[in-house]
């Protein structure tokens, strides 16, 4: 179902890595941002949804732009630029806490949306350029599978980072506030929305206790987005190196005796 020898081509491997890591970093972090907006900042679900519209708008703008950039300069510049913008936008979220106003960090949503939009088209084009025609279906399926897998792993890994910080960080703060030891654990493990009285049968906690848990949630979000941003920044460097070393693709219809396609096994060359 998947020809592993395709990954010997550095450009193909770099393009697939880009698709995987964009989903890993962006979906992994953005999954938790609406929870912060609703549970910690007190936004309504509709307001949290509307907050993501600027990023969606930038995806629409960047899609045709990335296609033109790829046609003119190849997939490497838009891929590296898109990964760098995603890393910058994601890392920029760590600069703002629970008192930040929406216009202050709006630029991070624009950066992430533009970065994601710049990567989608070049990944597909780079992969399709590097495989022989009879393997395009398999290559396209690999792109989509790795994108989905990256999103799942991003939510799991960055969610584990967030949960660890959210569970461990407030313990000392709650101890200092004099919260009984048998209450510290349930409070630290409870969903943020429930701590505001949102859960069934759950009374709102005192202000200092609620602030300590909300602060831990913000710290966890910051750590998660920084981990995602670091992963994307490293990926941008790797992709720049891998695609920079890529051999040129032999045009289709070249004369007989052509060299095998970069992602084509050597034994499959036809006369």
PDB file of C-alpha atoms in Angstrom:
ATOM      1  CA  UNK A   1       0.000   0.000   0.000  1.00  0.00           C
ATOM      2  CA  UNK A   2       2.955   2.329   0.584  1.00  0.00           C
ATOM      3  CA  UNK A   3       6.261   2.131  -1.266  1.00  0.00           C
ATOM      4  CA  UNK A   4       8.755   3.025   1.469  1.00  0.00           C
ATOM      5  CA  UNK A   5      11.513   3.570  -1.091  1.00  0.00           C
ATOM      6  CA  UNK A   6       9.730   6.779  -2.050  1.00  0.00           C
ATOM      7  CA  UNK A   7      11.113   8.339   1.131  1.00  0.00           C
ATOM      8  CA  UNK A   8      14.654   8.016  -0.197  1.00  0.00           C
ATOM      9  CA  UNK A   9      13.986  11.165  -2.194  1.00  0.00           C
ATOM     10  CA  UNK A  10      14.829  14.092   0.103  1.00  0.00           C
ATOM     11  CA  UNK A  11      12.368  16.488  -1.531  1.00  0.00           C
ATOM     12  CA  UNK A  12       9.524  14.012  -1.213  1.00  0.00           C
ATOM     13  CA  UNK A  13      10.399  13.267   2.412  1.00  0.00           C
ATOM     14  CA  UNK A  14      10.635  16.996   3.167  1.00  0.00           C
ATOM     15  CA  UNK A  15       7.246  17.718   1.632  1.00  0.00           C
ATOM     16  CA  UNK A  16       5.576  14.896   3.555  1.00  0.00           C
ATOM     17  CA  UNK A  17       7.288  16.051   6.750  1.00  0.00           C
ATOM     18  CA  UNK A  18       5.912  19.545   6.175  1.00  0.00           C
ATOM     19  CA  UNK A  19       2.338  18.326   5.898  1.00  0.00           C
ATOM     20  CA  UNK A  20       2.727  16.150   8.983  1.00  0.00           C
ATOM     21  CA  UNK A  21       4.294  18.837  11.188  1.00  0.00           C
ATOM     22  CA  UNK A  22       1.917  21.637  10.197  1.00  0.00           C
ATOM     23  CA  UNK A  23      -0.971  19.454  11.344  1.00  0.00           C
ATOM     24  CA  UNK A  24       0.975  18.419  14.448  1.00  0.00           C
ATOM     25  CA  UNK A  25       1.715  21.947  15.606  1.00  0.00           C
ATOM     26  CA  UNK A  26      -1.354  23.822  14.449  1.00  0.00           C
ATOM     27  CA  UNK A  27      -4.154  21.347  15.128  1.00  0.00           C
ATOM     28  CA  UNK A  28      -2.524  20.263  18.376  1.00  0.00           C
ATOM     29  CA  UNK A  29      -2.496  23.800  19.767  1.00  0.00           C
ATOM     30  CA  UNK A  30      -5.654  25.198  18.178  1.00  0.00           C
ATOM     31  CA  UNK A  31      -7.680  22.324  19.622  1.00  0.00           C
ATOM     32  CA  UNK A  32      -7.234  23.833  23.092  1.00  0.00           C
ATOM     33  CA  UNK A  33      -7.548  27.546  22.344  1.00  0.00           C
ATOM     34  CA  UNK A  34     -11.387  27.530  22.298  1.00  0.00           C
ATOM     35  CA  UNK A  35     -11.291  25.812  25.697  1.00  0.00           C
ATOM     36  CA  UNK A  36      -9.189  28.664  27.039  1.00  0.00           C
ATOM     37  CA  UNK A  37     -11.463  31.286  25.489  1.00  0.00           C
ATOM     38  CA  UNK A  38     -14.585  29.724  26.958  1.00  0.00           C
ATOM     39  CA  UNK A  39     -13.323  28.363  30.271  1.00  0.00           C
ATOM     40  CA  UNK A  40     -10.769  30.986  31.302  1.00  0.00           C
ATOM     41  CA  UNK A  41     -11.693  34.134  29.379  1.00  0.00           C
ATOM     42  CA  UNK A  42     -15.436  33.536  29.739  1.00  0.00           C
ATOM     43  CA  UNK A  43     -16.302  33.780  26.045  1.00  0.00           C
ATOM     44  CA  UNK A  44     -19.397  32.164  24.620  1.00  0.00           C
ATOM     45  CA  UNK A  45     -18.997  29.199  22.226  1.00  0.00           C
ATOM     46  CA  UNK A  46     -20.154  31.382  19.328  1.00  0.00           C
ATOM     47  CA  UNK A  47     -17.624  34.110  20.172  1.00  0.00           C
ATOM     48  CA  UNK A  48     -14.834  31.534  20.378  1.00  0.00           C
ATOM     49  CA  UNK A  49     -15.853  30.304  16.930  1.00  0.00           C
ATOM     50  CA  UNK A  50     -15.972  33.772  15.430  1.00  0.00           C
ATOM     51  CA  UNK A  51     -12.481  34.420  16.792  1.00  0.00           C
ATOM     52  CA  UNK A  52     -11.060  31.920  14.323  1.00  0.00           C
ATOM     53  CA  UNK A  53     -12.533  33.601  11.244  1.00  0.00           C
ATOM     54  CA  UNK A  54      -9.422  35.732  10.515  1.00  0.00           C
ATOM     55  CA  UNK A  55      -7.336  32.594  10.297  1.00  0.00           C
ATOM     56  CA  UNK A  56      -9.863  30.989   7.954  1.00  0.00           C
ATOM     57  CA  UNK A  57      -9.859  34.118   5.788  1.00  0.00           C
ATOM     58  CA  UNK A  58      -6.074  33.963   5.480  1.00  0.00           C
ATOM     59  CA  UNK A  59      -6.288  30.330   4.376  1.00  0.00           C
ATOM     60  CA  UNK A  60      -8.528  31.434   1.501  1.00  0.00           C
ATOM     61  CA  UNK A  61      -6.121  34.226   0.565  1.00  0.00           C
ATOM     62  CA  UNK A  62      -2.960  32.120   0.833  1.00  0.00           C
ATOM     63  CA  UNK A  63      -4.135  29.117  -1.194  1.00  0.00           C
ATOM     64  CA  UNK A  64      -3.945  30.741  -4.677  1.00  0.00           C
ATOM     65  CA  UNK A  65      -0.899  32.754  -3.626  1.00  0.00           C
ATOM     66  CA  UNK A  66       1.007  29.597  -2.693  1.00  0.00           C
ATOM     67  CA  UNK A  67       0.150  28.046  -6.033  1.00  0.00           C
ATOM     68  CA  UNK A  68       1.632  30.992  -7.921  1.00  0.00           C
ATOM     69  CA  UNK A  69       4.728  31.047  -5.719  1.00  0.00           C
ATOM     70  CA  UNK A  70       5.265  27.345  -6.259  1.00  0.00           C
ATOM     71  CA  UNK A  71       4.864  27.658 -10.032  1.00  0.00           C
ATOM     72  CA  UNK A  72       7.417  30.468 -10.150  1.00  0.00           C
ATOM     73  CA  UNK A  73       9.978  29.488  -7.508  1.00  0.00           C
ATOM     74  CA  UNK A  74       9.273  25.830  -6.731  1.00  0.00           C
ATOM     75  CA  UNK A  75       7.814  24.376  -3.530  1.00  0.00           C
ATOM     76  CA  UNK A  76      10.754  25.164  -1.251  1.00  0.00           C
ATOM     77  CA  UNK A  77      10.198  28.947  -0.628  1.00  0.00           C
ATOM     78  CA  UNK A  78       6.470  28.776   0.190  1.00  0.00           C
ATOM     79  CA  UNK A  79       6.952  25.682   2.346  1.00  0.00           C
ATOM     80  CA  UNK A  80       9.750  27.202   4.398  1.00  0.00           C
ATOM     81  CA  UNK A  81       7.958  30.554   4.662  1.00  0.00           C
ATOM     82  CA  UNK A  82       4.689  28.886   5.647  1.00  0.00           C
ATOM     83  CA  UNK A  83       6.346  26.793   8.350  1.00  0.00           C
ATOM     84  CA  UNK A  84       8.165  29.851   9.692  1.00  0.00           C
ATOM     85  CA  UNK A  85       4.923  31.872   9.843  1.00  0.00           C
ATOM     86  CA  UNK A  86       3.138  29.037  11.640  1.00  0.00           C
ATOM     87  CA  UNK A  87       5.983  28.839  14.159  1.00  0.00           C
ATOM     88  CA  UNK A  88       5.965  32.621  14.687  1.00  0.00           C
ATOM     89  CA  UNK A  89       2.199  32.831  15.102  1.00  0.00           C
ATOM     90  CA  UNK A  90       2.030  29.853  17.422  1.00  0.00           C
ATOM     91  CA  UNK A  91       4.919  31.076  19.536  1.00  0.00           C
ATOM     92  CA  UNK A  92       3.419  34.555  19.613  1.00  0.00           C
ATOM     93  CA  UNK A  93       0.390  33.240  21.485  1.00  0.00           C
ATOM     94  CA  UNK A  94       2.665  32.576  24.465  1.00  0.00           C
ATOM     95  CA  UNK A  95       3.163  36.341  24.837  1.00  0.00           C
ATOM     96  CA  UNK A  96      -0.431  36.915  25.932  1.00  0.00           C
ATOM     97  CA  UNK A  97      -2.183  35.898  29.121  1.00  0.00           C
ATOM     98  CA  UNK A  98      -5.752  35.926  30.346  1.00  0.00           C
ATOM     99  CA  UNK A  99      -5.861  39.740  30.438  1.00  0.00           C
ATOM    100  CA  UNK A 100      -4.919  40.216  26.779  1.00  0.00           C
ATOM    101  CA  UNK A 101      -7.531  41.681  24.495  1.00  0.00           C
ATOM    102  CA  UNK A 102      -8.413  40.040  21.195  1.00  0.00           C
ATOM    103  CA  UNK A 103      -6.960  42.798  18.933  1.00  0.00           C
ATOM    104  CA  UNK A 104      -3.595  42.415  20.674  1.00  0.00           C
ATOM    105  CA  UNK A 105      -3.011  38.844  19.497  1.00  0.00           C
ATOM    106  CA  UNK A 106      -5.025  39.039  16.286  1.00  0.00           C
ATOM    107  CA  UNK A 107      -1.753  39.129  14.343  1.00  0.00           C
ATOM    108  CA  UNK A 108      -0.957  35.597  15.503  1.00  0.00           C
ATOM    109  CA  UNK A 109      -4.140  34.276  13.883  1.00  0.00           C
ATOM    110  CA  UNK A 110      -3.304  36.039  10.621  1.00  0.00           C
ATOM    111  CA  UNK A 111       0.229  34.602  10.709  1.00  0.00           C
ATOM    112  CA  UNK A 112      -0.954  31.058  11.406  1.00  0.00           C
ATOM    113  CA  UNK A 113      -3.659  31.188   8.750  1.00  0.00           C
ATOM    114  CA  UNK A 114      -1.268  32.552   6.142  1.00  0.00           C
ATOM    115  CA  UNK A 115       1.377  29.989   7.090  1.00  0.00           C
ATOM    116  CA  UNK A 116      -1.007  27.056   6.867  1.00  0.00           C
ATOM    117  CA  UNK A 117      -2.366  28.269   3.537  1.00  0.00           C
ATOM    118  CA  UNK A 118       1.113  28.592   2.100  1.00  0.00           C
ATOM    119  CA  UNK A 119       1.995  24.974   2.902  1.00  0.00           C
ATOM    120  CA  UNK A 120      -1.029  23.032   1.671  1.00  0.00           C
ATOM    121  CA  UNK A 121      -0.586  23.479  -2.082  1.00  0.00           C
ATOM    122  CA  UNK A 122       3.243  23.156  -2.245  1.00  0.00           C
ATOM    123  CA  UNK A 123       3.137  19.881  -0.311  1.00  0.00           C
ATOM    124  CA  UNK A 124       0.808  18.319  -2.864  1.00  0.00           C
ATOM    125  CA  UNK A 125       2.703  19.762  -5.827  1.00  0.00           C
ATOM    126  CA  UNK A 126       6.097  18.676  -4.482  1.00  0.00           C
ATOM    127  CA  UNK A 127       4.885  15.136  -3.904  1.00  0.00           C
ATOM    128  CA  UNK A 128       3.199  14.843  -7.291  1.00  0.00           C
ATOM    129  CA  UNK A 129       6.330  16.157  -9.022  1.00  0.00           C
ATOM    130  CA  UNK A 130       8.573  13.573  -7.381  1.00  0.00           C
ATOM    131  CA  UNK A 131       6.667  10.354  -8.105  1.00  0.00           C
ATOM    132  CA  UNK A 132       6.076   8.511 -11.381  1.00  0.00           C
ATOM    133  CA  UNK A 133       2.523   8.696 -12.765  1.00  0.00           C
ATOM    134  CA  UNK A 134       1.609   5.151 -11.714  1.00  0.00           C
ATOM    135  CA  UNK A 135       2.306   6.020  -8.062  1.00  0.00           C
ATOM    136  CA  UNK A 136       0.463   9.346  -7.810  1.00  0.00           C
ATOM    137  CA  UNK A 137      -2.568   7.783  -6.115  1.00  0.00           C
ATOM    138  CA  UNK A 138      -0.438   6.206  -3.422  1.00  0.00           C
ATOM    139  CA  UNK A 139       1.531   9.429  -2.924  1.00  0.00           C
ATOM    140  CA  UNK A 140      -1.630  11.528  -2.608  1.00  0.00           C
ATOM    141  CA  UNK A 141      -3.033   9.098  -0.053  1.00  0.00           C
ATOM    142  CA  UNK A 142       0.235   9.301   1.903  1.00  0.00           C
ATOM    143  CA  UNK A 143      -0.032  13.106   2.032  1.00  0.00           C
ATOM    144  CA  UNK A 144      -3.573  13.014   3.408  1.00  0.00           C
ATOM    145  CA  UNK A 145      -2.824  10.197   5.851  1.00  0.00           C
ATOM    146  CA  UNK A 146       0.213  11.955   7.305  1.00  0.00           C
ATOM    147  CA  UNK A 147      -1.750  15.192   7.693  1.00  0.00           C
ATOM    148  CA  UNK A 148      -4.455  13.402   9.658  1.00  0.00           C
ATOM    149  CA  UNK A 149      -1.895  11.485  11.689  1.00  0.00           C
ATOM    150  CA  UNK A 150      -0.046  14.699  12.489  1.00  0.00           C
ATOM    151  CA  UNK A 151      -3.220  16.312  13.821  1.00  0.00           C
ATOM    152  CA  UNK A 152      -4.028  13.315  16.022  1.00  0.00           C
ATOM    153  CA  UNK A 153      -0.508  13.105  17.434  1.00  0.00           C
ATOM    154  CA  UNK A 154      -0.363  16.869  17.937  1.00  0.00           C
ATOM    155  CA  UNK A 155      -3.524  16.851  20.036  1.00  0.00           C
ATOM    156  CA  UNK A 156      -2.239  13.871  22.031  1.00  0.00           C
ATOM    157  CA  UNK A 157       1.317  15.128  22.601  1.00  0.00           C
ATOM    158  CA  UNK A 158       0.599  18.819  23.180  1.00  0.00           C
ATOM    159  CA  UNK A 159      -2.476  17.853  25.173  1.00  0.00           C
ATOM    160  CA  UNK A 160      -0.257  15.741  27.431  1.00  0.00           C
ATOM    161  CA  UNK A 161       2.018  18.767  27.934  1.00  0.00           C
ATOM    162  CA  UNK A 162      -0.957  20.957  28.797  1.00  0.00           C
ATOM    163  CA  UNK A 163      -2.492  18.383  31.131  1.00  0.00           C
ATOM    164  CA  UNK A 164       0.765  17.816  32.964  1.00  0.00           C
ATOM    165  CA  UNK A 165       1.191  21.538  33.593  1.00  0.00           C
ATOM    166  CA  UNK A 166      -2.481  22.016  34.475  1.00  0.00           C
ATOM    167  CA  UNK A 167      -2.365  19.155  36.979  1.00  0.00           C
ATOM    168  CA  UNK A 168       1.015  19.840  38.561  1.00  0.00           C
ATOM    169  CA  UNK A 169       1.351  23.624  38.536  1.00  0.00           C
ATOM    170  CA  UNK A 170      -1.643  24.638  40.692  1.00  0.00           C
ATOM    171  CA  UNK A 171      -0.829  22.168  43.473  1.00  0.00           C
ATOM    172  CA  UNK A 172       1.743  24.417  45.162  1.00  0.00           C
ATOM    173  CA  UNK A 173      -0.420  27.506  44.639  1.00  0.00           C
ATOM    174  CA  UNK A 174      -3.443  25.807  46.201  1.00  0.00           C
ATOM    175  CA  UNK A 175      -1.333  24.649  49.132  1.00  0.00           C
ATOM    176  CA  UNK A 176      -0.242  28.234  49.745  1.00  0.00           C
ATOM    177  CA  UNK A 177      -3.867  29.327  49.714  1.00  0.00           C
ATOM    178  CA  UNK A 178      -4.662  26.843  52.470  1.00  0.00           C
ATOM    179  CA  UNK A 179      -6.822  24.521  50.358  1.00  0.00           C
ATOM    180  CA  UNK A 180      -7.212  21.179  52.203  1.00  0.00           C
ATOM    181  CA  UNK A 181      -5.035  18.376  50.754  1.00  0.00           C
ATOM    182  CA  UNK A 182      -8.045  16.193  49.974  1.00  0.00           C
ATOM    183  CA  UNK A 183      -9.473  18.998  47.813  1.00  0.00           C
ATOM    184  CA  UNK A 184      -6.283  19.963  45.967  1.00  0.00           C
ATOM    185  CA  UNK A 185      -6.342  16.912  43.689  1.00  0.00           C
ATOM    186  CA  UNK A 186      -9.962  17.224  42.489  1.00  0.00           C
ATOM    187  CA  UNK A 187      -9.586  20.966  41.966  1.00  0.00           C
ATOM    188  CA  UNK A 188      -6.386  20.556  39.923  1.00  0.00           C
ATOM    189  CA  UNK A 189      -7.916  17.788  37.816  1.00  0.00           C
ATOM    190  CA  UNK A 190     -11.290  19.455  37.205  1.00  0.00           C
ATOM    191  CA  UNK A 191     -12.103  21.034  33.805  1.00  0.00           C
ATOM    192  CA  UNK A 192     -11.632  24.775  33.780  1.00  0.00           C
ATOM    193  CA  UNK A 193     -15.249  25.411  32.864  1.00  0.00           C
ATOM    194  CA  UNK A 194     -16.460  23.440  35.866  1.00  0.00           C
ATOM    195  CA  UNK A 195     -14.325  25.564  38.161  1.00  0.00           C
ATOM    196  CA  UNK A 196     -16.411  28.577  37.154  1.00  0.00           C
ATOM    197  CA  UNK A 197     -19.602  26.800  38.144  1.00  0.00           C
ATOM    198  CA  UNK A 198     -20.225  25.443  34.655  1.00  0.00           C
ATOM    199  CA  UNK A 199     -20.329  21.788  35.621  1.00  0.00           C
ATOM    200  CA  UNK A 200     -23.533  20.141  36.856  1.00  0.00           C
ATOM    201  CA  UNK A 201     -23.805  20.436  40.626  1.00  0.00           C
ATOM    202  CA  UNK A 202     -20.481  22.286  40.897  1.00  0.00           C
ATOM    203  CA  UNK A 203     -20.379  25.500  42.885  1.00  0.00           C
ATOM    204  CA  UNK A 204     -18.106  28.332  41.797  1.00  0.00           C
ATOM    205  CA  UNK A 205     -14.834  28.331  43.710  1.00  0.00           C
ATOM    206  CA  UNK A 206     -13.436  31.304  45.637  1.00  0.00           C
ATOM    207  CA  UNK A 207     -11.721  33.893  43.497  1.00  0.00           C
ATOM    208  CA  UNK A 208      -8.110  33.186  44.574  1.00  0.00           C
ATOM    209  CA  UNK A 209      -8.507  29.457  43.990  1.00  0.00           C
ATOM    210  CA  UNK A 210     -10.117  29.992  40.594  1.00  0.00           C
ATOM    211  CA  UNK A 211      -7.361  32.425  39.613  1.00  0.00           C
ATOM    212  CA  UNK A 212      -4.687  29.884  40.563  1.00  0.00           C
ATOM    213  CA  UNK A 213      -6.230  27.196  38.385  1.00  0.00           C
ATOM    214  CA  UNK A 214      -6.875  29.597  35.513  1.00  0.00           C
ATOM    215  CA  UNK A 215      -3.258  30.712  35.709  1.00  0.00           C
ATOM    216  CA  UNK A 216      -2.126  27.091  35.512  1.00  0.00           C
ATOM    217  CA  UNK A 217      -4.276  26.569  32.431  1.00  0.00           C
ATOM    218  CA  UNK A 218      -2.784  29.633  30.747  1.00  0.00           C
ATOM    219  CA  UNK A 219       0.720  28.408  31.631  1.00  0.00           C
ATOM    220  CA  UNK A 220      -0.109  25.017  30.149  1.00  0.00           C
ATOM    221  CA  UNK A 221      -1.385  26.594  26.927  1.00  0.00           C
ATOM    222  CA  UNK A 222       1.768  28.704  26.692  1.00  0.00           C
ATOM    223  CA  UNK A 223       4.022  25.681  27.147  1.00  0.00           C
ATOM    224  CA  UNK A 224       2.050  23.667  24.582  1.00  0.00           C
ATOM    225  CA  UNK A 225       2.181  26.387  21.911  1.00  0.00           C
ATOM    226  CA  UNK A 226       5.898  26.940  22.526  1.00  0.00           C
ATOM    227  CA  UNK A 227       6.544  23.221  22.032  1.00  0.00           C
ATOM    228  CA  UNK A 228       4.541  23.306  18.809  1.00  0.00           C
ATOM    229  CA  UNK A 229       6.333  26.441  17.620  1.00  0.00           C
ATOM    230  CA  UNK A 230       9.758  24.904  18.330  1.00  0.00           C
ATOM    231  CA  UNK A 231       8.814  21.764  16.389  1.00  0.00           C
ATOM    232  CA  UNK A 232       7.670  23.844  13.407  1.00  0.00           C
ATOM    233  CA  UNK A 233      10.803  26.005  13.464  1.00  0.00           C
ATOM    234  CA  UNK A 234      13.041  22.916  13.406  1.00  0.00           C
ATOM    235  CA  UNK A 235      10.924  21.485  10.593  1.00  0.00           C
ATOM    236  CA  UNK A 236      11.362  24.681   8.545  1.00  0.00           C
ATOM    237  CA  UNK A 237      15.144  24.281   8.754  1.00  0.00           C
ATOM    238  CA  UNK A 238      15.002  20.572   7.854  1.00  0.00           C
ATOM    239  CA  UNK A 239      12.699  21.208   4.901  1.00  0.00           C
ATOM    240  CA  UNK A 240      14.960  23.981   3.618  1.00  0.00           C
ATOM    241  CA  UNK A 241      17.908  21.578   3.704  1.00  0.00           C
ATOM    242  CA  UNK A 242      16.073  18.581   2.229  1.00  0.00           C
ATOM    243  CA  UNK A 243      14.486  20.496  -0.632  1.00  0.00           C
ATOM    244  CA  UNK A 244      17.676  22.435  -1.247  1.00  0.00           C
ATOM    245  CA  UNK A 245      19.570  19.201  -1.901  1.00  0.00           C
ATOM    246  CA  UNK A 246      16.871  17.715  -4.118  1.00  0.00           C
ATOM    247  CA  UNK A 247      17.833  16.606  -7.580  1.00  0.00           C
ATOM    248  CA  UNK A 248      15.882  18.171 -10.453  1.00  0.00           C
ATOM    249  CA  UNK A 249      12.929  16.210 -11.772  1.00  0.00           C
ATOM    250  CA  UNK A 250      13.375  14.651 -15.214  1.00  0.00           C
ATOM    251  CA  UNK A 251      10.620  16.047 -17.447  1.00  0.00           C
ATOM    252  CA  UNK A 252       7.991  13.628 -18.638  1.00  0.00           C
ATOM    253  CA  UNK A 253       8.482  12.481 -22.197  1.00  0.00           C
ATOM    254  CA  UNK A 254      12.257  12.717 -22.106  1.00  0.00           C
ATOM    255  CA  UNK A 255      14.223  10.690 -24.580  1.00  0.00           C
ATOM    256  CA  UNK A 256      14.645   6.952 -24.184  1.00  0.00           C
ATOM    257  CA  UNK A 257      17.326   5.982 -21.750  1.00  0.00           C
ATOM    258  CA  UNK A 258      16.296   8.637 -19.240  1.00  0.00           C
ATOM    259  CA  UNK A 259      17.410   8.380 -15.634  1.00  0.00           C
ATOM    260  CA  UNK A 260      14.869   6.895 -13.224  1.00  0.00           C
ATOM    261  CA  UNK A 261      12.503   9.328 -11.539  1.00  0.00           C
ATOM    262  CA  UNK A 262      13.897  10.505  -8.174  1.00  0.00           C
ATOM    263  CA  UNK A 263      11.219   8.518  -6.324  1.00  0.00           C
ATOM    264  CA  UNK A 264      11.122   5.623  -8.800  1.00  0.00           C
ATOM    265  CA  UNK A 265      12.858   2.377  -7.861  1.00  0.00           C
ATOM    266  CA  UNK A 266      15.837   1.753 -10.113  1.00  0.00           C
ATOM    267  CA  UNK A 267      14.558  -1.615 -11.274  1.00  0.00           C
ATOM    268  CA  UNK A 268      11.304  -0.176 -12.611  1.00  0.00           C
ATOM    269  CA  UNK A 269      12.812   1.827 -15.498  1.00  0.00           C
ATOM    270  CA  UNK A 270      11.193   1.066 -18.834  1.00  0.00           C
ATOM    271  CA  UNK A 271      12.720   1.230 -22.282  1.00  0.00           C
TER     272      UNK A 271
END
